[in-house]
Coordinates of C-alpha atoms in Angstrom, one line a residue:
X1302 CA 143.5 116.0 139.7
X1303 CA 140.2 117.2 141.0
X1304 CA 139.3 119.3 137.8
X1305 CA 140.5 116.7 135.8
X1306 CA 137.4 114.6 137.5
X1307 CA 135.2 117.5 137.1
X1308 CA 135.9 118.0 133.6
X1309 CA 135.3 114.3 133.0
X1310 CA 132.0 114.8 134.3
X1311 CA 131.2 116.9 132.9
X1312 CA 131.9 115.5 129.6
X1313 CA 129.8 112.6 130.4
X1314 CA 126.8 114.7 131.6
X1315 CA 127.0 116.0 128.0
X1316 CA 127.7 113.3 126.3
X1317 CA 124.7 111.4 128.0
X1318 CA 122.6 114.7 126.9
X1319 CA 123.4 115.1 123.4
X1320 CA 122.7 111.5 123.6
X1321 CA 119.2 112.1 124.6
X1322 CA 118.8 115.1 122.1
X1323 CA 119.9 112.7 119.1
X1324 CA 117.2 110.1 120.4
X1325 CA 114.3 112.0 120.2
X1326 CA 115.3 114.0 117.1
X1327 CA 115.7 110.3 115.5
X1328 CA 112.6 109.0 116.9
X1329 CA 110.6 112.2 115.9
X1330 CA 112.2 111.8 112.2
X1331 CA 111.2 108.1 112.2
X1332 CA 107.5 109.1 113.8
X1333 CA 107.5 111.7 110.2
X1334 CA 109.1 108.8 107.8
X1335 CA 105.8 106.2 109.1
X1336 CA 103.5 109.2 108.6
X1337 CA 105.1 109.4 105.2
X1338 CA 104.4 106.2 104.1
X1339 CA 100.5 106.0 105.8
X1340 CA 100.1 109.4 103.5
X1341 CA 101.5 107.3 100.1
X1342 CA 98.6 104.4 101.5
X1343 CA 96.0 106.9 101.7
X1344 CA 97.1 108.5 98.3
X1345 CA 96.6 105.3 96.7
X1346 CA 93.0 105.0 98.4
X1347 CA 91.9 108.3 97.2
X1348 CA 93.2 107.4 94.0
X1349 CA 91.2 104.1 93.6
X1350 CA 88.4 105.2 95.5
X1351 CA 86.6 107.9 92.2
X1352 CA 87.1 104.8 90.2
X1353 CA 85.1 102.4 92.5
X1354 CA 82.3 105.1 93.1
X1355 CA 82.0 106.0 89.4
X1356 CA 82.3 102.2 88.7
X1357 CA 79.4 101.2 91.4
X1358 CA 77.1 104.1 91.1
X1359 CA 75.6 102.8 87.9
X1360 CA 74.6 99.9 89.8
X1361 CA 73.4 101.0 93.1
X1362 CA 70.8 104.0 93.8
X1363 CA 69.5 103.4 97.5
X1364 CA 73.3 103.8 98.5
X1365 CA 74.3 106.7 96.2
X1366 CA 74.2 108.8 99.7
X1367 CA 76.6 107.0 101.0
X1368 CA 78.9 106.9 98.0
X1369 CA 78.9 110.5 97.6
X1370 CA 79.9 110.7 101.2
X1371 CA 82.8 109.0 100.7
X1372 CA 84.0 111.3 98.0
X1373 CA 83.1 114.6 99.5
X1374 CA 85.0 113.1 102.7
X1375 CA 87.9 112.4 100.3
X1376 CA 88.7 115.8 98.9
X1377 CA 88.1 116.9 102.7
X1378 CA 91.0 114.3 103.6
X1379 CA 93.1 115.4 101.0
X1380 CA 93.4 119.1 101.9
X1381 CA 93.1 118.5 105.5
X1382 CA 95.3 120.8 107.7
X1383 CA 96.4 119.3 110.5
X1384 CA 97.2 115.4 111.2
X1385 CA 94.1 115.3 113.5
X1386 CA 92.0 116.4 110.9
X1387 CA 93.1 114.3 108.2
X1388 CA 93.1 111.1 110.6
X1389 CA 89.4 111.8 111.5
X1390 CA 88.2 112.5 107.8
X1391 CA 89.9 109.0 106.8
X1392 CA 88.3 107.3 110.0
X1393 CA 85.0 108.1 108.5
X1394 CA 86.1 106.6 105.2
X1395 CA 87.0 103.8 106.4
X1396 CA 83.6 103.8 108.4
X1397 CA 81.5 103.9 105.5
X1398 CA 83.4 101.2 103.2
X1399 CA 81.9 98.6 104.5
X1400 CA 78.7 99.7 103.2
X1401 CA 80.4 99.9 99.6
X1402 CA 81.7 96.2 100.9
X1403 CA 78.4 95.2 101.6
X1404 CA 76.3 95.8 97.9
X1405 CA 78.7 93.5 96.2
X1406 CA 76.9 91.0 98.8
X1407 CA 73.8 92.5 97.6
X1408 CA 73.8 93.0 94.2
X1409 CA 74.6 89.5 92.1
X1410 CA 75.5 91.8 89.4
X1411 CA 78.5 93.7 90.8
X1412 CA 80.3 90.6 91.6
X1413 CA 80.1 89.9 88.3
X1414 CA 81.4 92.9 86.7
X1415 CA 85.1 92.3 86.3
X1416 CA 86.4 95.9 86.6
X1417 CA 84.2 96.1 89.5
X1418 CA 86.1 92.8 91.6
X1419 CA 89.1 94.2 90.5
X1420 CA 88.3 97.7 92.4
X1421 CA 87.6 95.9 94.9
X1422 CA 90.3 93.6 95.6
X1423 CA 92.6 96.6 95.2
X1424 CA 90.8 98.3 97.6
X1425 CA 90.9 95.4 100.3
X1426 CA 94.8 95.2 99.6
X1427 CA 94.9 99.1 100.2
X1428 CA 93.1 98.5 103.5
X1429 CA 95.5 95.8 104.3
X1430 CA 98.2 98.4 103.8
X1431 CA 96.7 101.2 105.2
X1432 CA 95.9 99.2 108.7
X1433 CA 99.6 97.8 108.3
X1434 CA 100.8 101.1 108.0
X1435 CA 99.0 102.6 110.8
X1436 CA 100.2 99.6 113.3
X1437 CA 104.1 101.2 112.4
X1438 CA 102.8 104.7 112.4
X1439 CA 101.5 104.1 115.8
X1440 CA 104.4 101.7 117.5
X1441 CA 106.8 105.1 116.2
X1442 CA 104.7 107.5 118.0
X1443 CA 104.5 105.3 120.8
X1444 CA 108.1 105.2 121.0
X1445 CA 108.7 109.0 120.8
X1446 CA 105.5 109.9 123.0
X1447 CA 107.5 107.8 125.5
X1448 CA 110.6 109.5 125.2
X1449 CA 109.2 112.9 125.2
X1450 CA 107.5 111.9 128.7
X1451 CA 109.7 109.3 130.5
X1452 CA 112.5 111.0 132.8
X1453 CA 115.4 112.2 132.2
X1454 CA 114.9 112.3 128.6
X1455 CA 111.1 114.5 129.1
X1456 CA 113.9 116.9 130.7
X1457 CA 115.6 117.4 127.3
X1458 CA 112.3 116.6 125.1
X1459 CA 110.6 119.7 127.4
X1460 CA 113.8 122.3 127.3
X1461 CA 113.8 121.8 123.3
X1462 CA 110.3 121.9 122.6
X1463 CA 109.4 118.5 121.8
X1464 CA 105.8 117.8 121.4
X1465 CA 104.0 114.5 121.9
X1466 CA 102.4 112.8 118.4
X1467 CA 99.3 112.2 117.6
X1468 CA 97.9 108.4 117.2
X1469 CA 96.0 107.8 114.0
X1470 CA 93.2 105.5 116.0
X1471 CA 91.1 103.1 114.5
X1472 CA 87.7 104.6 113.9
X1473 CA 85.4 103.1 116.4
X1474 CA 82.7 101.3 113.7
X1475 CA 85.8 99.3 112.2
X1476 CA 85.6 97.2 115.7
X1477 CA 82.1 96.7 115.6
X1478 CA 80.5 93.8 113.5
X1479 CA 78.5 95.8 110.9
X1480 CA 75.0 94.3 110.4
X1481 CA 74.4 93.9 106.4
X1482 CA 71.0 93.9 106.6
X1483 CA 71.3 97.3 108.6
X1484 CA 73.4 99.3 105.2
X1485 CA 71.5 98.1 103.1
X1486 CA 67.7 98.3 104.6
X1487 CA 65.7 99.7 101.9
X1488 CA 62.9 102.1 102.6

């Protein structure tokens, strides 16, 4: 009788540890599916992104620094090799948009050009997606960070080399008001 009890124990301390194990291989695969689809937003801004500079550039020349920024930061992005790198380099993109954002304030002409408001009502839609994508990229990590750390499971998560995510943070200009005036200040 007593082994019986033992061996029923023992099944359940198992049990509850492959348990564990299955959670944080699922929340890990979830954490990769989210970065998956922030990579597919990203793809569609680098996409757009040639087409709004080459679009714009004919238009603007005090800003032309800032628009070639933005596409030497985009090849950089897309051959980044490591998460942290490419969520940096697209933090600076997403820094210097609103400088793009700003010359159709600035310039009457570019808000006339039609191919030019469509560029940049895809682009806004893109940010949209991007930010919404980042939002579920960063509740998944939160999830699995958790699980790699909180006990028991950090037990598991530690013996089978689990390893904490990284956040994709919000640059810190995108939560700052940008002064217009400021982007645009012509010398």
């Amino acid at each position: 009788m007593e082994i019986v009890a033992i061996l029923v124990l023992v099944a359940i301390i198992v049990l509850y540890i492959i348990n564990l194990y299955n959670s944080l291989v699922a929340k890990r695969n979830q954490v990769s599916s989210v970065e998956a689809s922030v990579d597919a937003q990203l793809k569609r801004r680098y996409d757009l992104l040639p087409n709004l500079v080459s679009s714009v550039i004919q238009y603007l020349t005090h800003e032309r620094s800032v628009l070639e920024k933005i596409t030497e930061l985009r090849t950089q992005a897309q051959n980044a090799s490591s998460k942290e790198q490419k969520f940096e380099l697209n933090g600076q993109i997403s820094s210097l948009l609103p400088s793009i954002k700003a010359a159709f304030e600035a310039y009457p002409d570019l808000k006339a050009n039609q191919n030019i408001l469509h560029l940049q009502e895809s682009l806004n839609e893109i940010e949209e997606q991007i930010s919404a994508a980042r939002r579920a990229y960063n509740s998944a990590v939160e999830r699995y960070n958790n699980a790699v750390e909180m006990f028991p499971s950090n037990i598991i998560a530690n013996s089978m080399k689990f390893e904490k995510a990284v956040f994709f943070n919000i640059p810190e200009e995108e939560t700052k008001v940008h002064n217009i005036g400021e982007l645009f200040k012509r010398s």
